[in-house]
N, CA and C atoms as an extended XYZ file, in Angstrom:
375
Properties=species:S:1:pos:R:3:atomname:S:1:resname:S:1:resid:I:1 pbc="F F F"
N        -9.624      -34.868      -13.375 N   MET     1
C        -8.376      -34.155      -13.404 CA  MET     1
C        -8.666      -32.666      -13.611 C   MET     1
N        -8.146      -31.794      -12.741 N   PRO     2
C        -8.433      -30.368      -12.884 CA  PRO     2
C        -7.807      -29.788      -14.150 C   PRO     2
N        -8.504      -28.821      -14.703 N   THR     3
C        -7.991      -28.162      -15.893 CA  THR     3
C        -7.393      -26.810      -15.509 C   THR     3
N        -6.431      -26.376      -16.275 N   ILE     4
C        -5.810      -25.092      -16.041 CA  ILE     4
C        -6.577      -24.054      -16.847 C   ILE     4
N        -6.993      -22.997      -16.163 N   SER     5
C        -7.750      -21.960      -16.870 CA  SER     5
C        -6.904      -20.707      -17.015 C   SER     5
N        -7.342      -19.852      -17.914 N   ASP     6
C        -6.658      -18.585      -18.123 CA  ASP     6
C        -6.980      -17.643      -16.971 C   ASP     6
N        -6.078      -16.703      -16.720 N   PHE     7
C        -6.290      -15.702      -15.685 CA  PHE     7
C        -6.375      -14.324      -16.336 C   PHE     7
N        -7.321      -13.531      -15.870 N   TYR     8
C        -7.524      -12.181      -16.373 CA  TYR     8
C        -7.567      -11.213      -15.201 C   TYR     8
N        -7.059      -10.022      -15.409 N   THR     9
C        -7.157       -8.993      -14.380 CA  THR     9
C        -8.500       -8.288      -14.536 C   THR     9
N        -8.864       -7.524      -13.510 N   MET    10
C       -10.098       -6.756      -13.598 CA  MET    10
C        -9.974       -5.714      -14.710 C   MET    10
N        -8.770       -5.223      -14.924 N   GLN    11
C        -8.549       -4.261      -16.006 CA  GLN    11
C        -8.805       -4.921      -17.365 C   GLN    11
N        -8.353       -6.181      -17.519 N   ASP    12
C        -8.633       -6.907      -18.764 CA  ASP    12
C       -10.140       -7.019      -18.989 C   ASP    12
N       -10.841       -7.433      -17.953 N   ALA    13
C       -12.289       -7.638      -18.067 CA  ALA    13
C       -13.016       -6.328      -18.329 C   ALA    13
N       -12.549       -5.239      -17.738 N   SER    14
C       -13.243       -3.965      -17.894 CA  SER    14
C       -13.087       -3.369      -19.291 C   SER    14
N       -12.173       -3.880      -20.075 N   GLN    15
C       -12.012       -3.397      -21.448 CA  GLN    15
C       -13.050       -4.008      -22.392 C   GLN    15
N       -13.810       -4.959      -21.908 N   HIS    16
C       -14.811       -5.654      -22.721 CA  HIS    16
C       -16.202       -5.312      -22.183 C   HIS    16
N       -16.686       -4.118      -22.516 N   LYS    17
C       -17.944       -3.659      -21.936 CA  LYS    17
C       -18.913       -3.085      -22.958 C   LYS    17
N       -18.854       -3.619      -24.151 N   THR    18
C       -19.784       -3.173      -25.190 CA  THR    18
C       -20.700       -4.328      -25.581 C   THR    18
N       -21.732       -4.008      -26.335 N   LYS    19
C       -22.658       -5.046      -26.794 CA  LYS    19
C       -21.978       -6.020      -27.748 C   LYS    19
N       -20.934       -5.555      -28.420 N   GLU    20
C       -20.206       -6.402      -29.363 CA  GLU    20
C       -19.124       -7.241      -28.681 C   GLU    20
N       -18.761       -6.897      -27.452 N   ASP    21
C       -17.685       -7.587      -26.729 CA  ASP    21
C       -17.895       -7.367      -25.239 C   ASP    21
N       -18.539       -8.316      -24.571 N   CYS    22
C       -18.961       -8.106      -23.192 CA  CYS    22
C       -18.497       -9.236      -22.270 C   CYS    22
N       -17.688       -8.868      -21.268 N   TRP    23
C       -17.232       -9.813      -20.246 CA  TRP    23
C       -17.750       -9.340      -18.896 C   TRP    23
N       -18.088      -10.309      -18.035 N   ILE    24
C       -18.456       -9.982      -16.659 CA  ILE    24
C       -17.670      -10.872      -15.706 C   ILE    24
N       -17.520      -10.401      -14.474 N   VAL    25
C       -16.805      -11.130      -13.432 CA  VAL    25
C       -17.787      -11.452      -12.317 C   VAL    25
N       -17.938      -12.748      -12.030 N   ILE    26
C       -18.830      -13.206      -10.965 CA  ILE    26
C       -18.108      -14.290      -10.175 C   ILE    26
N       -18.040      -14.104       -8.872 N   ASP    27
C       -17.393      -15.075       -7.976 CA  ASP    27
C       -15.977      -15.431       -8.414 C   ASP    27
N       -15.230      -14.447       -8.856 N   GLY    28
C       -13.840      -14.675       -9.234 CA  GLY    28
C       -13.656      -15.385      -10.564 C   GLY    28
N       -14.741      -15.525      -11.318 N   LYS    29
C       -14.666      -16.150      -12.639 CA  LYS    29
C       -15.044      -15.125      -13.703 C   LYS    29
N       -14.404      -15.241      -14.854 N   VAL    30
C       -14.642      -14.304      -15.951 CA  VAL    30
C       -15.454      -15.016      -17.028 C   VAL    30
N       -16.507      -14.327      -17.490 N   TYR    31
C       -17.407      -14.897      -18.489 CA  TYR    31
C       -17.511      -13.950      -19.682 C   TYR    31
N       -17.425      -14.518      -20.893 N   ASP    32
C       -17.667      -13.752      -22.113 CA  ASP    32
C       -19.125      -13.993      -22.490 C   ASP    32
N       -19.977      -13.030      -22.164 N   VAL    33
C       -21.418      -13.197      -22.348 CA  VAL    33
C       -21.939      -12.458      -23.583 C   VAL    33
N       -21.051      -12.129      -24.493 N   THR    34
C       -21.437      -11.375      -25.691 CA  THR    34
C       -22.577      -12.073      -26.437 C   THR    34
N       -22.468      -13.365      -26.656 N   GLN    35
C       -23.477      -14.107      -27.412 CA  GLN    35
C       -24.795      -14.253      -26.655 C   GLN    35
N       -24.767      -14.036      -25.328 N   TYR    36
C       -25.959      -14.239      -24.503 CA  TYR    36
C       -26.759      -12.948      -24.292 C   TYR    36
N       -26.191      -11.805      -24.615 N   LEU    37
C       -26.843      -10.529      -24.306 CA  LEU    37
C       -28.278      -10.453      -24.818 C   LEU    37
N       -28.512      -10.853      -26.057 N   ASP    38
C       -29.861      -10.765      -26.630 CA  ASP    38
C       -30.831      -11.758      -26.002 C   ASP    38
N       -30.312      -12.834      -25.403 N   ASP    39
C       -31.169      -13.859      -24.810 CA  ASP    39
C       -31.449      -13.628      -23.327 C   ASP    39
N       -30.756      -12.713      -22.693 N   HIS    40
C       -30.913      -12.493      -21.250 CA  HIS    40
C       -32.328      -11.988      -20.951 C   HIS    40
N       -33.054      -12.671      -20.064 N   PRO    41
C       -34.444      -12.289      -19.769 CA  PRO    41
C       -34.584      -10.868      -19.219 C   PRO    41
N       -33.568      -10.378      -18.537 N   GLY    42
C       -33.635       -9.030      -17.986 CA  GLY    42
C       -33.192       -7.953      -18.945 C   GLY    42
N       -32.773       -8.342      -20.129 N   GLY    43
C       -32.301       -7.383      -21.122 CA  GLY    43
C       -30.792       -7.215      -21.063 C   GLY    43
N       -30.234       -6.762      -22.172 N   ASP    44
C       -28.785       -6.625      -22.240 CA  ASP    44
C       -28.259       -5.480      -21.383 C   ASP    44
N       -29.092       -4.460      -21.126 N   ASP    45
C       -28.626       -3.321      -20.345 CA  ASP    45
C       -28.279       -3.698      -18.909 C   ASP    45
N       -28.939       -4.714      -18.372 N   VAL    46
C       -28.643       -5.176      -17.009 CA  VAL    46
C       -27.222       -5.742      -16.950 C   VAL    46
N       -26.862       -6.533      -17.933 N   ILE    47
C       -25.519       -7.119      -17.965 CA  ILE    47
C       -24.486       -6.042      -18.267 C   ILE    47
N       -24.771       -5.176      -19.222 N   LEU    48
C       -23.817       -4.131      -19.577 CA  LEU    48
C       -23.529       -3.204      -18.390 C   LEU    48
N       -24.505       -2.994      -17.535 N   ALA    49
C       -24.303       -2.153      -16.351 CA  ALA    49
C       -23.398       -2.828      -15.324 C   ALA    49
N       -23.244       -4.139      -15.420 N   ALA    50
C       -22.435       -4.886      -14.448 CA  ALA    50
C       -21.011       -5.140      -14.933 C   ALA    50
N       -20.644       -4.584      -16.074 N   THR    51
C       -19.291       -4.798      -16.595 CA  THR    51
C       -18.304       -3.850      -15.929 C   THR    51
N       -17.035       -4.233      -15.959 N   GLY    52
C       -15.980       -3.376      -15.425 CA  GLY    52
C       -15.837       -3.411      -13.929 C   GLY    52
N       -16.557       -4.302      -13.267 N   LYS    53
C       -16.500       -4.426      -11.811 CA  LYS    53
C       -16.846       -5.860      -11.442 C   LYS    53
N       -16.740       -6.171      -10.167 N   ASP    54
C       -17.161       -7.484       -9.683 CA  ASP    54
C       -18.683       -7.480       -9.618 C   ASP    54
N       -19.323       -8.272      -10.447 N   ALA    55
C       -20.783       -8.283      -10.554 CA  ALA    55
C       -21.427       -9.341       -9.672 C   ALA    55
N       -20.688       -9.901       -8.735 N   THR    56
C       -21.215      -10.970       -7.891 CA  THR    56
C       -22.452      -10.526       -7.128 C   THR    56
N       -22.400       -9.365       -6.480 N   ASP    57
C       -23.547       -8.895       -5.700 CA  ASP    57
C       -24.755       -8.652       -6.591 C   ASP    57
N       -24.534       -8.055       -7.752 N   ASP    58
C       -25.644       -7.828       -8.689 CA  ASP    58
C       -26.279       -9.148       -9.098 C   ASP    58
N       -25.436      -10.138       -9.374 N   PHE    59
C       -25.925      -11.449       -9.802 CA  PHE    59
C       -26.714      -12.121       -8.680 C   PHE    59
N       -26.174      -12.090       -7.472 N   GLU    60
C       -26.849      -12.741       -6.344 CA  GLU    60
C       -28.142      -12.026       -5.975 C   GLU    60
N       -28.142      -10.689       -6.045 N   ASP    61
C       -29.345       -9.928       -5.704 CA  ASP    61
C       -30.500      -10.209       -6.654 C   ASP    61
N       -30.190      -10.604       -7.877 N   ALA    62
C       -31.235      -10.893       -8.861 CA  ALA    62
C       -31.913      -12.239       -8.615 C   ALA    62
N       -31.319      -13.086       -7.781 N   GLY    63
C       -31.933      -14.373       -7.458 CA  GLY    63
C       -32.000      -15.324       -8.631 C   GLY    63
N       -30.883      -15.547       -9.284 N   HIS    64
C       -30.845      -16.434      -10.451 CA  HIS    64
C       -31.110      -17.892      -10.071 C   HIS    64
N       -31.738      -18.597      -10.980 N   SER    65
C       -32.078      -20.005      -10.770 CA  SER    65
C       -30.858      -20.906      -10.949 C   SER    65
N       -31.037      -22.157      -10.598 N   ARG    66
C       -29.966      -23.146      -10.772 CA  ARG    66
C       -29.640      -23.320      -12.254 C   ARG    66
N       -30.665      -23.305      -13.093 N   SER    67
C       -30.416      -23.467      -14.535 CA  SER    67
C       -29.637      -22.267      -15.089 C   SER    67
N       -29.873      -21.077      -14.553 N   ALA    68
C       -29.107      -19.902      -14.990 CA  ALA    68
C       -27.640      -20.052      -14.594 C   ALA    68
N       -27.411      -20.594      -13.407 N   ARG    69
C       -26.036      -20.803      -12.941 CA  ARG    69
C       -25.328      -21.861      -13.797 C   ARG    69
N       -26.059      -22.888      -14.193 N   GLU    70
C       -25.479      -23.917      -15.047 CA  GLU    70
C       -25.191      -23.362      -16.447 C   GLU    70
N       -26.068      -22.494      -16.931 N   LEU    71
C       -25.891      -21.872      -18.240 CA  LEU    71
C       -24.634      -21.006      -18.281 C   LEU    71
N       -24.287      -20.405      -17.153 N   MET    72
C       -23.096      -19.557      -17.090 CA  MET    72
C       -21.826      -20.306      -17.477 C   MET    72
N       -21.779      -21.573      -17.167 N   GLU    73
C       -20.567      -22.358      -17.441 CA  GLU    73
C       -20.227      -22.396      -18.934 C   GLU    73
N       -21.244      -22.250      -19.788 N   GLU    74
C       -20.992      -22.219      -21.226 CA  GLU    74
C       -20.164      -21.001      -21.635 C   GLU    74
N       -20.233      -19.951      -20.844 N   TYR    75
C       -19.587      -18.685      -21.184 CA  TYR    75
C       -18.305      -18.436      -20.378 C   TYR    75
N       -17.930      -19.384      -19.553 N   PHE    76
C       -16.721      -19.258      -18.725 CA  PHE    76
C       -15.475      -19.238      -19.612 C   PHE    76
N       -14.611      -18.217      -19.400 N   ILE    77
C       -13.378      -18.139      -20.191 CA  ILE    77
C       -12.124      -18.130      -19.326 C   ILE    77
N       -12.266      -17.931      -18.022 N   GLY    78
C       -11.089      -17.919      -17.159 CA  GLY    78
C       -11.417      -17.413      -15.769 C   GLY    78
N       -10.356      -17.256      -14.996 N   GLU    79
C       -10.521      -16.811      -13.612 CA  GLU    79
C        -9.922      -15.428      -13.431 C   GLU    79
N       -10.411      -14.756      -12.388 N   LEU    80
C        -9.904      -13.430      -12.079 CA  LEU    80
C        -8.569      -13.554      -11.364 C   LEU    80
N        -7.588      -12.806      -11.831 N   ASP    81
C        -6.265      -12.773      -11.194 CA  ASP    81
C        -6.368      -11.847       -9.992 C   ASP    81
N        -6.454      -12.418       -8.805 N   THR    82
C        -6.648      -11.628       -7.587 CA  THR    82
C        -5.353      -11.018       -7.064 C   THR    82
N        -4.224      -11.392       -7.616 N   SER    83
C        -2.966      -10.841       -7.126 CA  SER    83
C        -2.807       -9.371       -7.492 C   SER    83
N        -3.542       -8.900       -8.463 N   SER    84
C        -3.396       -7.515       -8.897 CA  SER    84
C        -4.568       -6.632       -8.472 C   SER    84
N        -5.461       -7.158       -7.635 N   LEU    85
C        -6.623       -6.373       -7.232 CA  LEU    85
C        -6.232       -5.277       -6.256 C   LEU    85
N        -6.845       -4.122       -6.432 N   ILE    86
C        -6.673       -2.993       -5.523 CA  ILE    86
C        -7.943       -2.919       -4.690 C   ILE    86
N        -7.824       -2.778       -3.364 N   PRO    87
C        -9.031       -2.707       -2.537 CA  PRO    87
C        -9.934       -1.559       -2.976 C   PRO    87
N       -11.220       -1.835       -3.015 N   ALA    88
C       -12.184       -0.831       -3.450 CA  ALA    88
C       -12.394        0.216       -2.357 C   ALA    88
N       -12.709        1.417       -2.800 N   GLU    89
C       -13.019        2.486       -1.868 CA  GLU    89
C       -14.343        2.160       -1.188 C   GLU    89
N       -14.454        2.514        0.080 N   LYS    90
C       -15.712        2.313        0.787 CA  LYS    90
C       -16.701        3.375        0.345 C   LYS    90
N       -17.978        3.003        0.305 N   SER    91
C       -19.000        3.973       -0.055 CA  SER    91
C       -19.208        4.928        1.108 C   SER    91
N       -19.878        6.031        0.850 N   SER    92
C       -20.080        7.035        1.891 CA  SER    92
C       -20.925        6.484        3.029 C   SER    92
N       -21.896        5.612        2.735 N   SER    93
C       -22.713        5.044        3.809 CA  SER    93
C       -21.881        4.097        4.670 C   SER    93
N       -20.970        3.357        4.064 N   GLU    94
C       -20.087        2.490        4.854 CA  GLU    94
C       -19.159        3.324        5.719 C   GLU    94
N       -18.680        4.454        5.180 N   ASN    95
C       -17.830        5.345        5.967 CA  ASN    95
C       -18.593        5.936        7.140 C   ASN    95
N       -19.855        6.300        6.921 N   THR    96
C       -20.679        6.854        7.987 CA  THR    96
C       -20.889        5.832        9.090 C   THR    96
N       -21.208        4.615        8.722 N   VAL    97
C       -21.400        3.555        9.710 CA  VAL    97
C       -20.115        3.320       10.500 C   VAL    97
N       -18.985        3.325        9.816 N   GLN    98
C       -17.702        3.134       10.490 CA  GLN    98
C       -17.438        4.264       11.481 C   GLN    98
N       -17.727        5.491       11.093 N   LEU    99
C       -17.534        6.631       12.001 CA  LEU    99
C       -18.450        6.537       13.211 C   LEU    99
N       -19.691        6.130       13.004 N   ILE   100
C       -20.631        5.989       14.119 CA  ILE   100
C       -20.144        4.918       15.087 C   ILE   100
N       -19.655        3.812       14.556 N   LYS   101
C       -19.123        2.762       15.432 CA  LYS   101
C       -17.909        3.260       16.203 C   LYS   101
N       -17.109        4.077       15.566 N   GLN   102
C       -15.883        4.554       16.180 CA  GLN   102
C       -16.179        5.627       17.232 C   GLN   102
N       -17.163        6.479       16.989 N   TYR   103
C       -17.454        7.592       17.880 CA  TYR   103
C       -18.861        7.484       18.464 C   TYR   103
N       -19.252        6.328       18.938 N   TRP   104
C       -20.586        6.098       19.462 CA  TRP   104
C       -20.861        6.892       20.725 C   TRP   104
N       -19.847        7.280       21.463 N   ALA   105
C       -20.040        7.986       22.731 CA  ALA   105
C       -20.616        9.381       22.510 C   ALA   105
N       -20.286       10.037       21.402 N   VAL   106
C       -20.778       11.404       21.166 CA  VAL   106
C       -22.296       11.423       21.033 C   VAL   106
N       -22.908       10.630       20.157 N   PRO   107
C       -24.371       10.666       20.093 CA  PRO   107
C       -25.023       10.167       21.387 C   PRO   107
N       -24.398        9.211       22.062 N   ALA   108
C       -24.951        8.719       23.323 CA  ALA   108
C       -24.939        9.823       24.374 C   ALA   108
N       -23.880       10.619       24.411 N   ALA   109
C       -23.793       11.722       25.369 CA  ALA   109
C       -24.841       12.783       25.061 C   ALA   109
N       -25.046       13.107       23.778 N   VAL   110
C       -26.048       14.096       23.394 CA  VAL   110
C       -27.439       13.642       23.833 C   VAL   110
N       -27.763       12.403       23.607 N   VAL   111
C       -29.065       11.877       24.013 CA  VAL   111
C       -29.187       11.897       25.532 C   VAL   111
N       -28.157       11.474       26.213 N   GLY   112
C       -28.192       11.459       27.683 CA  GLY   112
C       -28.382       12.843       28.270 C   GLY   112
N       -27.649       13.812       27.772 N   ILE   113
C       -27.782       15.186       28.268 CA  ILE   113
C       -29.169       15.739       27.958 C   ILE   113
N       -29.687       15.437       26.780 N   SER   114
C       -31.023       15.900       26.414 CA  SER   114
C       -32.088       15.334       27.344 C   SER   114
N       -31.969       14.094       27.708 N   VAL   115
C       -32.926       13.464       28.619 CA  VAL   115
C       -32.854       14.120       29.989 C   VAL   115
N       -31.665       14.357       30.507 N   VAL   116
C       -31.500       14.971       31.826 CA  VAL   116
C       -32.058       16.393       31.824 C   VAL   116
N       -31.724       17.187       30.797 N   VAL   117
C       -32.221       18.565       30.720 CA  VAL   117
C       -33.741       18.571       30.609 C   VAL   117
N       -34.294       17.698       29.799 N   GLY   118
C       -35.748       17.607       29.671 CA  GLY   118
C       -36.405       17.225       30.984 C   GLY   118
N       -35.829       16.293       31.694 N   PHE   119
C       -36.373       15.869       32.986 CA  PHE   119
C       -36.337       17.017       33.979 C   PHE   119
N       -35.226       17.741       34.048 N   LEU   120
C       -35.101       18.875       34.969 CA  LEU   120
C       -36.076       19.994       34.597 C   LEU   120
N       -36.268       20.245       33.331 N   TYR   121
C       -37.195       21.274       32.886 CA  TYR   121
C       -38.619       20.933       33.293 C   TYR   121
N       -39.022       19.689       33.071 N   LEU   122
C       -40.386       19.268       33.435 CA  LEU   122
C       -40.578       19.266       34.946 C   LEU   122
N       -39.558       19.006       35.707 N   ARG   123
C       -39.640       18.920       37.165 CA  ARG   123
C       -39.862       20.315       37.761 C   ARG   123
N       -39.299       21.353       37.140 N   LYS   124
C       -39.450       22.711       37.638 CA  LYS   124
C       -40.877       23.228       37.467 C   LYS   124
N       -41.610       22.722       36.529 N   LYS   125
C       -42.983       23.186       36.278 CA  LYS   125
C       -43.878       22.640       37.296 C   LYS   125
């Protein structure tokens, strides 16, 4: 039988970002990891740096084991309330990639013209 869990906003979770009171959000779940900070193999600073935001990518990039994932369940306190989420701003590199995809003809034209001019220059010699 499914259990009903508490819901927290990202703002709620971001208010708990100290060594004495630390919550993290991973895969839409909220964890109170205050008691685990001293036991974390990577040190408490790694977890503290992941507070106040969705730490899913940080968690996945670290390559945690199955036992680490099972251990997380001990610290589960609720789920993230996604109805109040505001879309995150894109990073500058994502914006650059988007602009390149949108205006791909400009760099292609520059390269094409450069090749033609270079070919004509070499042909005259």
